Amino acid sequence: MKVLIVGSGGREHAIAASVAKSERADRIYCAPGNAGIGQIAECVPIGAMEFERIRDFALENGVDLVIVGMDDPLVGGLVDVLEQAGIRAFGPRKNAAVLEGSKAFSKDLMKKYGIPTAAYEVFDQAEDALEYLHTGAKFPIVLKADGLALGKGVLICNTLEEAEDGVCAIMTERRFGTAGNRLVIEEFMTGREVSVLTFTDGKTVRVMSSAQDHKRALDGDRGPNTGGMGTFSPSPFYTPEVDRFCREHIYQATVDAMAAEGRPFQGVIFFGLMLTPDGPKVLEYNARFGDPEAQVVLPRMKNDMIEVCEACIDGTLDRIDLQFEDNAAVCVVLASEGYPVKYEKGFPIEGLERFDGMEGYACFHAGTKLSEDGRTFLTNGGRVLGVTAKGATLQEARANAYRATEWIHFQNKSMRHDIGKAIDEA
Ligand code: AMP
Ligand code: GLY
């Protein structure tokens, strides 16, 4: 089979590595990919939002399966464009990807179908939001831009003043662009956060091993929010009891709700959960694998990735027995100093060859590119690499991952030193 993956980050590298393990994969393409993906796939210089070019490339090259990794093209309707041309594509159609694309939509869905989540109100006008803050609000309170905002459209406000500034930033100044046309104001929840990725074919849902992300830039959960600085899997806080509750009241309930709305969801639903004192509640939905959750979950998956993707497309997921290795994995992101605010790039990366042939280790590329002469890997983004290691236990995986971070050198390399620290409290 010829498989085309759409995206360019560490997640897409992890997807490509998973596809490469399948005996059915003869040829793997990635649009646009990055330097690391280029070692296992053929990168084609087409952007993830160039739908017609992606479609034409797939037709001209006889691509049998397209896997869309990123949120923007999913929400924009890439899968619909491909399907209309008769190309098999893994990922939700536009009318289902709205689960991630609009927080107001997802909150209303959860309310309508009784899926546990934080109490909320939706506003179209800044004045109404401000009025609400002055009358009905308890602090801290959470403001969320309705649309996609690179994971940055969420503000947690401790005081009325902060919340007023937040409403202005999102709705008046449009700091997150049109994502701020509408605003969700939400109750603040406390508890442990867990990410659970699931496959679904629109009816059946299959749950992957749990994970936890570290979104803040600096040790001790300080600093600005980022795309994610590291992950571990499984989460020791995601107990069998929590899992049982979530399968019934959250995962299957969501899949059924989308089907009932005439928006059957086929692809990956990422459930961002808060394990609150009142039980698990949904923080957010994503319509794709997490980044960097995929970098710890997929290396532990035993199934053939192509087979699972096809089952989601064909509506035969009930025949798949999803299995994960009985071990753990930790991913530490190596970033450029200053990320996510201001950083330099273009520095040579050394030590990548240390991962060659190392069973249980992987170095997933996020922001890298090859030098002009094609000989040197260069830093090319805020998040540069994701160093993943497995271990029999989470502690062992963490020790292995941090040891492997030392194999890599580049100027302005930075990372968090406490990825998986929560494991010790479990
Ligand atoms: P989101 O993009 O919706 O996942 O939000 C980003 C981060 O903000 C989450 O990972 C949480 O840490 C935090 N957050 C979002 N909503 C809430 C909430 N209702 N209560 C507490 N924290 C929240
Ligand atoms: N790691 C969080 C996300 O992928 O949205």
mmCIF file of C-alpha atoms in Angstrom, residues 23-391:
data_model
loop_
_atom_site.group_PDB
_atom_site.id
_atom_site.type_symbol
_atom_site.label_atom_id
_atom_site.label_comp_id
_atom_site.label_asym_id
_atom_site.label_seq_id
_atom_site.Cartn_x
_atom_site.Cartn_y
_atom_site.Cartn_z
ATOM 1 C CA GLU A 23 4.016 -5.177 6.426
ATOM 2 C CA ARG A 24 1.382 -3.672 4.178
ATOM 3 C CA ALA A 25 3.183 -0.335 3.821
ATOM 4 C CA ASP A 26 5.227 -0.356 0.605
ATOM 5 C CA ARG A 27 5.671 3.345 0.307
ATOM 6 C CA ILE A 28 5.085 6.192 2.774
ATOM 7 C CA TYR A 29 4.750 9.838 1.785
ATOM 8 C CA CYS A 30 4.409 12.813 4.092
ATOM 9 C CA ALA A 31 3.140 16.298 3.212
ATOM 10 C CA PRO A 32 5.027 18.390 4.098
ATOM 11 C CA GLY A 33 6.913 16.312 6.730
ATOM 12 C CA ASN A 34 10.252 17.277 8.277
ATOM 13 C CA ALA A 35 13.869 16.118 8.175
ATOM 14 C CA GLY A 36 13.306 13.209 10.578
ATOM 15 C CA ILE A 37 10.192 11.983 8.811
ATOM 16 C CA GLY A 38 12.267 12.140 5.627
ATOM 17 C CA GLN A 39 14.353 9.224 6.934
ATOM 18 C CA ILE A 40 11.400 6.825 6.821
ATOM 19 C CA ALA A 41 9.077 8.502 4.309
ATOM 20 C CA GLU A 42 9.281 10.535 1.144
ATOM 21 C CA CYS A 43 8.488 14.142 2.064
ATOM 22 C CA VAL A 44 6.556 16.100 -0.544
ATOM 23 C CA PRO A 45 6.607 19.916 -0.424
ATOM 24 C CA ILE A 46 2.849 20.429 -0.149
ATOM 25 C CA GLY A 47 1.365 22.318 2.796
ATOM 26 C CA ALA A 48 -1.270 20.677 4.993
ATOM 27 C CA MET A 49 -3.868 23.297 3.962
ATOM 28 C CA GLU A 50 -3.309 22.879 0.195
ATOM 29 C CA PHE A 51 -6.250 20.509 -0.209
ATOM 30 C CA GLU A 52 -6.356 20.392 -4.014
ATOM 31 C CA ARG A 53 -2.624 19.747 -4.279
ATOM 32 C CA ILE A 54 -2.852 16.957 -1.702
ATOM 33 C CA ARG A 55 -5.766 15.418 -3.589
ATOM 34 C CA ASP A 56 -3.957 15.654 -6.933
ATOM 35 C CA PHE A 57 -0.765 14.183 -5.501
ATOM 36 C CA ALA A 58 -2.737 11.260 -4.034
ATOM 37 C CA LEU A 59 -4.486 10.611 -7.360
ATOM 38 C CA GLU A 60 -1.340 10.901 -9.470
ATOM 39 C CA ASN A 61 0.670 8.611 -7.208
ATOM 40 C CA GLY A 62 -1.995 6.007 -6.555
ATOM 41 C CA VAL A 63 -2.106 6.623 -2.805
ATOM 42 C CA ASP A 64 -4.293 3.998 -1.089
ATOM 43 C CA LEU A 65 -4.693 5.678 2.278
ATOM 44 C CA VAL A 66 -4.272 9.235 3.574
ATOM 45 C CA ILE A 67 -3.838 9.764 7.321
ATOM 46 C CA VAL A 68 -4.487 13.344 8.400
ATOM 47 C CA GLY A 69 -2.532 14.118 11.577
ATOM 48 C CA MET A 70 -3.223 17.813 12.121
ATOM 49 C CA ASP A 71 -6.313 19.635 13.357
ATOM 50 C CA ASP A 72 -6.438 22.553 10.875
ATOM 51 C CA PRO A 73 -6.934 20.463 7.717
ATOM 52 C CA LEU A 74 -9.438 18.207 9.492
ATOM 53 C CA VAL A 75 -11.528 21.139 10.677
ATOM 54 C CA GLY A 76 -11.157 22.715 7.216
ATOM 55 C CA GLY A 77 -12.576 19.627 5.473
ATOM 56 C CA LEU A 78 -9.590 17.885 3.867
ATOM 57 C CA VAL A 79 -11.137 14.457 4.423
ATOM 58 C CA ASP A 80 -14.289 15.538 2.558
ATOM 59 C CA VAL A 81 -12.204 16.769 -0.404
ATOM 60 C CA LEU A 82 -10.301 13.466 -0.552
ATOM 61 C CA GLU A 83 -13.421 11.322 -0.217
ATOM 62 C CA GLN A 84 -15.131 13.209 -3.017
ATOM 63 C CA ALA A 85 -12.217 12.214 -5.243
ATOM 64 C CA GLY A 86 -12.562 8.571 -4.188
ATOM 65 C CA ILE A 87 -9.449 8.581 -1.983
ATOM 66 C CA ARG A 88 -9.583 6.693 1.302
ATOM 67 C CA ALA A 89 -8.805 9.031 4.169
ATOM 68 C CA PHE A 90 -8.432 8.473 7.899
ATOM 69 C CA GLY A 91 -9.836 11.274 10.053
ATOM 70 C CA PRO A 92 -13.200 12.893 10.693
ATOM 71 C CA ARG A 93 -15.126 14.760 8.023
ATOM 72 C CA LYS A 94 -15.613 18.475 8.485
ATOM 73 C CA ASN A 95 -19.037 18.095 10.098
ATOM 74 C CA ALA A 96 -17.510 15.829 12.780
ATOM 75 C CA ALA A 97 -14.163 17.621 13.241
ATOM 76 C CA VAL A 98 -16.223 20.527 14.594
ATOM 77 C CA LEU A 99 -16.005 18.588 17.854
ATOM 78 C CA GLU A 100 -12.537 20.166 18.131
ATOM 79 C CA GLY A 101 -13.136 23.145 15.854
ATOM 80 C CA SER A 102 -15.777 24.798 18.009
ATOM 81 C CA LYS A 103 -15.721 24.712 21.785
ATOM 82 C CA ALA A 104 -19.268 26.121 21.857
ATOM 83 C CA PHE A 105 -20.410 23.181 19.707
ATOM 84 C CA SER A 106 -18.690 20.625 21.934
ATOM 85 C CA LYS A 107 -20.010 22.165 25.147
ATOM 86 C CA ASP A 108 -23.574 22.254 23.801
ATOM 87 C CA LEU A 109 -23.236 18.624 22.691
ATOM 88 C CA MET A 110 -22.095 17.542 26.141
ATOM 89 C CA LYS A 111 -24.932 19.436 27.794
ATOM 90 C CA LYS A 112 -27.549 17.983 25.449
ATOM 91 C CA TYR A 113 -26.366 14.399 25.964
ATOM 92 C CA GLY A 114 -25.483 14.594 29.659
ATOM 93 C CA ILE A 115 -21.739 14.037 29.197
ATOM 94 C CA PRO A 116 -19.904 15.273 32.307
ATOM 95 C CA THR A 117 -18.071 18.578 31.807
ATOM 96 C CA ALA A 118 -17.635 21.944 33.524
ATOM 97 C CA ALA A 119 -20.645 24.306 33.699
ATOM 98 C CA TYR A 120 -20.411 27.066 31.075
ATOM 99 C CA GLU A 121 -22.011 29.901 29.120
ATOM 100 C CA VAL A 122 -21.417 30.914 25.479
ATOM 101 C CA PHE A 123 -21.181 34.573 24.393
ATOM 102 C CA ASP A 124 -21.231 36.268 20.983
ATOM 103 C CA GLN A 125 -20.746 39.777 22.343
ATOM 104 C CA ALA A 126 -18.030 41.125 24.643
ATOM 105 C CA GLU A 127 -20.575 43.274 26.522
ATOM 106 C CA ASP A 128 -22.671 40.234 27.430
ATOM 107 C CA ALA A 129 -19.596 38.336 28.600
ATOM 108 C CA LEU A 130 -18.522 41.273 30.774
ATOM 109 C CA GLU A 131 -22.032 41.614 32.178
ATOM 110 C CA TYR A 132 -21.971 37.904 33.104
ATOM 111 C CA LEU A 133 -18.588 38.262 34.826
ATOM 112 C CA HIS A 134 -19.990 41.086 36.951
ATOM 113 C CA THR A 135 -23.086 39.186 38.002
ATOM 114 C CA GLY A 136 -22.868 35.408 37.841
ATOM 115 C CA ALA A 137 -19.182 34.547 38.024
ATOM 116 C CA LYS A 138 -17.080 32.672 40.592
ATOM 117 C CA PHE A 139 -13.278 32.903 40.474
ATOM 118 C CA PRO A 140 -10.987 31.462 39.267
ATOM 119 C CA ILE A 141 -12.848 31.206 35.988
ATOM 120 C CA VAL A 142 -11.840 29.895 32.561
ATOM 121 C CA LEU A 143 -12.175 31.776 29.245
ATOM 122 C CA LYS A 144 -11.940 29.838 25.986
ATOM 123 C CA ALA A 145 -11.862 31.216 22.467
ATOM 124 C CA ASP A 146 -14.385 29.161 20.475
ATOM 125 C CA GLY A 147 -12.158 28.201 17.529
ATOM 126 C CA LEU A 148 -8.707 26.695 16.931
ATOM 127 C CA ALA A 149 -5.920 28.721 18.548
ATOM 128 C CA LEU A 150 -2.872 26.388 18.608
ATOM 129 C CA GLY A 151 -3.817 25.269 22.111
ATOM 130 C CA LYS A 152 -3.337 28.809 23.369
ATOM 131 C CA GLY A 153 -6.898 30.137 23.374
ATOM 132 C CA VAL A 154 -7.581 29.200 27.008
ATOM 133 C CA LEU A 155 -7.142 31.729 29.815
ATOM 134 C CA ILE A 156 -7.468 30.884 33.500
ATOM 135 C CA CYS A 157 -8.392 34.071 35.350
ATOM 136 C CA ASN A 158 -8.058 34.407 39.104
ATOM 137 C CA THR A 159 -9.768 37.777 39.486
ATOM 138 C CA LEU A 160 -12.497 39.859 37.870
ATOM 139 C CA GLU A 161 -9.852 42.219 36.470
ATOM 140 C CA GLU A 162 -7.934 39.403 34.809
ATOM 141 C CA ALA A 163 -11.150 38.034 33.333
ATOM 142 C CA GLU A 164 -12.135 41.471 31.969
ATOM 143 C CA ASP A 165 -8.716 41.778 30.323
ATOM 144 C CA GLY A 166 -9.144 38.267 28.932
ATOM 145 C CA VAL A 167 -12.515 39.037 27.355
ATOM 146 C CA CYS A 168 -10.975 42.109 25.694
ATOM 147 C CA ALA A 169 -7.963 40.137 24.455
ATOM 148 C CA ILE A 170 -10.093 37.380 22.938
ATOM 149 C CA MET A 171 -13.197 39.235 21.710
ATOM 150 C CA THR A 172 -12.136 42.846 21.163
ATOM 151 C CA GLU A 173 -8.432 42.711 20.278
ATOM 152 C CA ARG A 174 -8.931 39.311 18.578
ATOM 153 C CA ARG A 175 -5.601 38.018 19.873
ATOM 154 C CA PHE A 176 -6.521 34.567 18.533
ATOM 155 C CA GLY A 177 -8.098 35.898 15.341
ATOM 156 C CA THR A 178 -11.513 34.636 14.313
ATOM 157 C CA ALA A 179 -11.232 31.879 16.950
ATOM 158 C CA GLY A 180 -12.441 34.645 19.269
ATOM 159 C CA ASN A 181 -15.695 35.397 17.426
ATOM 160 C CA ARG A 182 -17.406 33.510 20.225
ATOM 161 C CA LEU A 183 -16.341 32.936 23.794
ATOM 162 C CA VAL A 184 -16.997 30.110 26.236
ATOM 163 C CA ILE A 185 -16.815 31.020 29.916
ATOM 164 C CA GLU A 186 -16.387 27.922 32.017
ATOM 165 C CA GLU A 187 -16.296 26.818 35.623
ATOM 166 C CA PHE A 188 -12.761 26.146 36.917
ATOM 167 C CA MET A 189 -12.176 22.480 37.736
ATOM 168 C CA THR A 190 -9.503 20.947 39.939
ATOM 169 C CA GLY A 191 -7.879 17.527 39.757
ATOM 170 C CA ARG A 192 -5.436 15.464 37.730
ATOM 171 C CA GLU A 193 -5.447 15.833 33.959
ATOM 172 C CA VAL A 194 -5.350 12.760 31.737
ATOM 173 C CA SER A 195 -5.312 12.453 27.943
ATOM 174 C CA VAL A 196 -7.122 9.461 26.509
ATOM 175 C CA LEU A 197 -6.940 8.819 22.766
ATOM 176 C CA THR A 198 -9.548 6.578 21.178
ATOM 177 C CA PHE A 199 -10.208 5.164 17.725
ATOM 178 C CA THR A 200 -13.784 5.220 16.497
ATOM 179 C CA ASP A 201 -15.599 4.174 13.322
ATOM 180 C CA GLY A 202 -18.710 6.184 14.173
ATOM 181 C CA LYS A 203 -20.270 3.390 16.252
ATOM 182 C CA THR A 204 -17.606 1.394 18.073
ATOM 183 C CA VAL A 205 -14.926 2.997 20.196
ATOM 184 C CA ARG A 206 -11.550 1.426 21.040
ATOM 185 C CA VAL A 207 -9.524 3.032 23.811
ATOM 186 C CA MET A 208 -5.770 3.500 23.630
ATOM 187 C CA SER A 209 -3.458 3.522 26.630
ATOM 188 C CA SER A 210 -3.776 6.721 28.700
ATOM 189 C CA ALA A 211 -1.192 9.504 28.820
ATOM 190 C CA GLN A 212 -0.429 12.778 30.524
ATOM 191 C CA ASP A 213 0.927 15.909 28.903
ATOM 192 C CA HIS A 214 2.908 18.788 30.464
ATOM 193 C CA LYS A 215 1.649 21.959 28.796
ATOM 194 C CA ARG A 216 3.547 24.677 30.640
ATOM 195 C CA ALA A 217 6.984 25.716 29.400
ATOM 196 C CA LEU A 218 8.968 25.514 32.636
ATOM 197 C CA ASP A 219 9.671 23.081 35.479
ATOM 198 C CA GLY A 220 7.040 22.990 38.211
ATOM 199 C CA ASP A 221 4.269 23.851 35.734
ATOM 200 C CA ARG A 222 5.381 27.467 35.502
ATOM 201 C CA GLY A 223 5.678 29.712 32.446
ATOM 202 C CA PRO A 224 3.416 30.072 29.433
ATOM 203 C CA ASN A 225 1.331 27.313 27.846
ATOM 204 C CA THR A 226 2.989 25.445 24.998
ATOM 205 C CA GLY A 227 2.014 22.752 22.532
ATOM 206 C CA GLY A 228 3.315 20.248 25.110
ATOM 207 C CA MET A 229 6.762 19.747 26.691
ATOM 208 C CA GLY A 230 6.597 16.038 27.427
ATOM 209 C CA THR A 231 4.333 13.100 28.142
ATOM 210 C CA PHE A 232 4.165 9.783 29.892
ATOM 211 C CA SER A 233 1.994 6.738 29.310
ATOM 212 C CA PRO A 234 0.128 5.097 30.953
ATOM 213 C CA SER A 235 -1.160 7.473 33.624
ATOM 214 C CA PRO A 236 -1.179 5.765 37.030
ATOM 215 C CA PHE A 237 -4.115 7.993 37.991
ATOM 216 C CA TYR A 238 -6.266 6.516 35.241
ATOM 217 C CA THR A 239 -7.495 3.544 37.280
ATOM 218 C CA PRO A 240 -9.668 0.669 35.995
ATOM 219 C CA GLU A 241 -12.587 2.260 37.854
ATOM 220 C CA VAL A 242 -12.088 5.614 36.104
ATOM 221 C CA ASP A 243 -11.730 3.772 32.814
ATOM 222 C CA ARG A 244 -15.028 1.931 33.296
ATOM 223 C CA PHE A 245 -16.864 5.162 34.054
ATOM 224 C CA CYS A 246 -15.351 7.012 31.094
ATOM 225 C CA ARG A 247 -16.046 4.256 28.566
ATOM 226 C CA GLU A 248 -19.740 4.359 29.341
ATOM 227 C CA HIS A 249 -20.470 7.957 30.239
ATOM 228 C CA ILE A 250 -17.898 9.795 28.135
ATOM 229 C CA TYR A 251 -16.362 7.853 25.205
ATOM 230 C CA GLN A 252 -19.299 5.803 23.963
ATOM 231 C CA ALA A 253 -21.692 8.604 24.939
ATOM 232 C CA THR A 254 -19.757 11.061 22.753
ATOM 233 C CA VAL A 255 -19.568 8.719 19.759
ATOM 234 C CA ASP A 256 -23.300 8.005 20.063
ATOM 235 C CA ALA A 257 -24.108 11.704 20.450
ATOM 236 C CA MET A 258 -22.205 12.585 17.274
ATOM 237 C CA ALA A 259 -23.999 9.812 15.372
ATOM 238 C CA ALA A 260 -27.371 11.004 16.694
ATOM 239 C CA GLU A 261 -26.561 14.511 15.471
ATOM 240 C CA GLY A 262 -25.942 13.183 11.952
ATOM 241 C CA ARG A 263 -22.201 13.790 12.340
ATOM 242 C CA PRO A 264 -20.709 10.292 12.649
ATOM 243 C CA PHE A 265 -17.127 10.612 13.841
ATOM 244 C CA GLN A 266 -14.566 8.334 12.166
ATOM 245 C CA GLY A 267 -10.981 8.758 13.285
ATOM 246 C CA VAL A 268 -9.325 9.579 16.577
ATOM 247 C CA ILE A 269 -11.134 11.362 19.388
ATOM 248 C CA PHE A 270 -8.732 12.699 21.990
ATOM 249 C CA PHE A 271 -10.466 13.167 25.325
ATOM 250 C CA GLY A 272 -8.800 15.732 27.574
ATOM 251 C CA LEU A 273 -10.102 14.726 30.997
ATOM 252 C CA MET A 274 -9.996 16.230 34.465
ATOM 253 C CA LEU A 275 -10.296 13.691 37.265
ATOM 254 C CA THR A 276 -12.254 15.938 39.621
ATOM 255 C CA PRO A 277 -13.426 15.106 43.160
ATOM 256 C CA ASP A 278 -16.887 14.629 41.578
ATOM 257 C CA GLY A 279 -15.595 12.167 38.987
ATOM 258 C CA PRO A 280 -14.034 12.439 35.528
ATOM 259 C CA LYS A 281 -15.135 15.384 33.378
ATOM 260 C CA VAL A 282 -14.260 16.455 29.837
ATOM 261 C CA LEU A 283 -11.886 19.433 29.571
ATOM 262 C CA GLU A 284 -11.733 19.372 25.803
ATOM 263 C CA TYR A 285 -12.068 17.218 22.724
ATOM 264 C CA ASN A 286 -9.538 16.986 19.934
ATOM 265 C CA ALA A 287 -10.272 15.357 16.596
ATOM 266 C CA ARG A 288 -6.797 13.792 16.151
ATOM 267 C CA PHE A 289 -3.872 12.192 17.972
ATOM 268 C CA GLY A 290 -2.234 14.368 20.621
ATOM 269 C CA ASP A 291 1.203 15.852 20.177
ATOM 270 C CA PRO A 292 3.258 14.728 22.132
ATOM 271 C CA GLU A 293 0.793 12.066 23.363
ATOM 272 C CA ALA A 294 1.178 10.092 20.121
ATOM 273 C CA GLN A 295 4.915 9.867 20.802
ATOM 274 C CA VAL A 296 4.325 7.742 23.938
ATOM 275 C CA VAL A 297 1.106 5.939 22.981
ATOM 276 C CA LEU A 298 1.815 4.735 19.426
ATOM 277 C CA PRO A 299 5.221 3.149 20.150
ATOM 278 C CA ARG A 300 3.416 0.931 22.703
ATOM 279 C CA MET A 301 0.592 -0.102 20.353
ATOM 280 C CA LYS A 302 0.877 -3.704 19.150
ATOM 281 C CA ASN A 303 -1.708 -3.499 16.345
ATOM 282 C CA ASP A 304 -1.022 -2.853 12.699
ATOM 283 C CA MET A 305 -1.700 0.862 12.281
ATOM 284 C CA ILE A 306 -2.999 0.517 8.715
ATOM 285 C CA GLU A 307 -5.441 -2.183 9.762
ATOM 286 C CA VAL A 308 -6.848 -0.024 12.569
ATOM 287 C CA CYS A 309 -7.184 3.033 10.286
ATOM 288 C CA GLU A 310 -8.990 0.969 7.659
ATOM 289 C CA ALA A 311 -11.358 -0.487 10.251
ATOM 290 C CA CYS A 312 -12.292 3.061 11.309
ATOM 291 C CA ILE A 313 -13.019 3.980 7.686
ATOM 292 C CA ASP A 314 -14.912 0.763 6.913
ATOM 293 C CA GLY A 315 -16.987 0.690 10.098
ATOM 294 C CA THR A 316 -15.456 -2.617 11.238
ATOM 295 C CA LEU A 317 -13.653 -1.479 14.367
ATOM 296 C CA ASP A 318 -15.674 -3.983 16.421
ATOM 297 C CA ARG A 319 -13.447 -6.675 14.891
ATOM 298 C CA ILE A 320 -10.238 -5.071 16.168
ATOM 299 C CA ASP A 321 -8.770 -6.071 19.507
ATOM 300 C CA LEU A 322 -6.616 -3.073 20.383
ATOM 301 C CA GLN A 323 -3.532 -4.100 22.362
ATOM 302 C CA PHE A 324 -0.757 -2.248 24.104
ATOM 303 C CA GLU A 325 2.563 -3.437 25.477
ATOM 304 C CA ASP A 326 2.542 -3.974 29.221
ATOM 305 C CA ASN A 327 5.220 -1.347 29.832
ATOM 306 C CA ALA A 328 5.580 2.429 29.998
ATOM 307 C CA ALA A 329 6.982 5.235 27.886
ATOM 308 C CA VAL A 330 8.156 8.785 28.552
ATOM 309 C CA CYS A 331 8.752 11.520 25.970
ATOM 310 C CA VAL A 332 10.858 14.589 26.790
ATOM 311 C CA VAL A 333 10.631 17.456 24.308
ATOM 312 C CA LEU A 334 13.892 19.179 23.418
ATOM 313 C CA ALA A 335 12.991 22.777 22.620
ATOM 314 C CA SER A 336 14.775 25.939 21.555
ATOM 315 C CA GLU A 337 15.524 28.155 24.567
ATOM 316 C CA GLY A 338 12.828 30.841 24.788
ATOM 317 C CA TYR A 339 10.028 28.732 23.277
ATOM 318 C CA PRO A 340 7.097 29.490 23.036
ATOM 319 C CA VAL A 341 7.776 33.237 23.080
ATOM 320 C CA LYS A 342 10.967 34.030 21.157
ATOM 321 C CA TYR A 343 13.748 31.732 20.048
ATOM 322 C CA GLU A 344 16.461 31.279 17.438
ATOM 323 C CA LYS A 345 16.692 28.402 15.007
ATOM 324 C CA GLY A 346 19.026 27.050 12.340
ATOM 325 C CA PHE A 347 21.553 25.383 14.692
ATOM 326 C CA PRO A 348 23.160 22.020 13.793
ATOM 327 C CA ILE A 349 21.908 19.010 15.773
ATOM 328 C CA GLU A 350 24.418 16.361 16.866
ATOM 329 C CA GLY A 351 23.957 12.886 18.269
ATOM 330 C CA LEU A 352 20.896 11.707 16.339
ATOM 331 C CA GLU A 353 22.773 8.586 15.170
ATOM 332 C CA ARG A 354 22.926 7.407 18.792
ATOM 333 C CA PHE A 355 19.293 6.297 18.412
ATOM 334 C CA ASP A 356 20.022 4.023 15.438
ATOM 335 C CA GLY A 357 19.228 0.422 16.291
ATOM 336 C CA MET A 358 18.441 1.256 19.934
ATOM 337 C CA GLU A 359 15.489 -0.929 20.831
ATOM 338 C CA GLY A 360 12.985 0.915 23.045
ATOM 339 C CA TYR A 361 14.225 4.401 22.131
ATOM 340 C CA ALA A 362 13.028 6.834 19.495
ATOM 341 C CA CYS A 363 13.822 10.399 18.569
ATOM 342 C CA PHE A 364 10.787 11.989 16.907
ATOM 343 C CA HIS A 365 11.465 15.155 14.947
ATOM 344 C CA ALA A 366 9.176 18.164 15.359
ATOM 345 C CA GLY A 367 10.983 21.274 14.108
ATOM 346 C CA THR A 368 13.986 20.143 12.072
ATOM 347 C CA LYS A 369 15.239 20.558 8.518
ATOM 348 C CA LEU A 370 18.228 19.485 6.479
ATOM 349 C CA SER A 371 20.996 21.925 5.579
ATOM 350 C CA GLU A 372 21.367 23.043 1.944
ATOM 351 C CA ASP A 373 23.884 20.286 1.206
ATOM 352 C CA GLY A 374 21.565 17.743 2.814
ATOM 353 C CA ARG A 375 24.208 16.557 5.277
ATOM 354 C CA THR A 376 23.321 18.242 8.553
ATOM 355 C CA PHE A 377 20.122 18.308 10.597
ATOM 356 C CA LEU A 378 19.253 21.833 11.740
ATOM 357 C CA THR A 379 16.843 23.135 14.365
ATOM 358 C CA ASN A 380 13.808 24.651 12.665
ATOM 359 C CA GLY A 381 11.212 25.381 15.324
ATOM 360 C CA GLY A 382 10.334 25.900 18.968
ATOM 361 C CA ARG A 383 9.822 22.252 19.691
ATOM 362 C CA VAL A 384 12.723 20.509 17.958
ATOM 363 C CA LEU A 385 12.730 16.836 18.983
ATOM 364 C CA GLY A 386 10.771 14.456 21.187
ATOM 365 C CA VAL A 387 12.995 11.890 22.897
ATOM 366 C CA THR A 388 10.946 8.807 23.775
ATOM 367 C CA ALA A 389 12.091 5.826 25.800
ATOM 368 C CA LYS A 390 10.282 2.785 27.053
ATOM 369 C CA GLY A 391 10.824 0.964 30.330
#
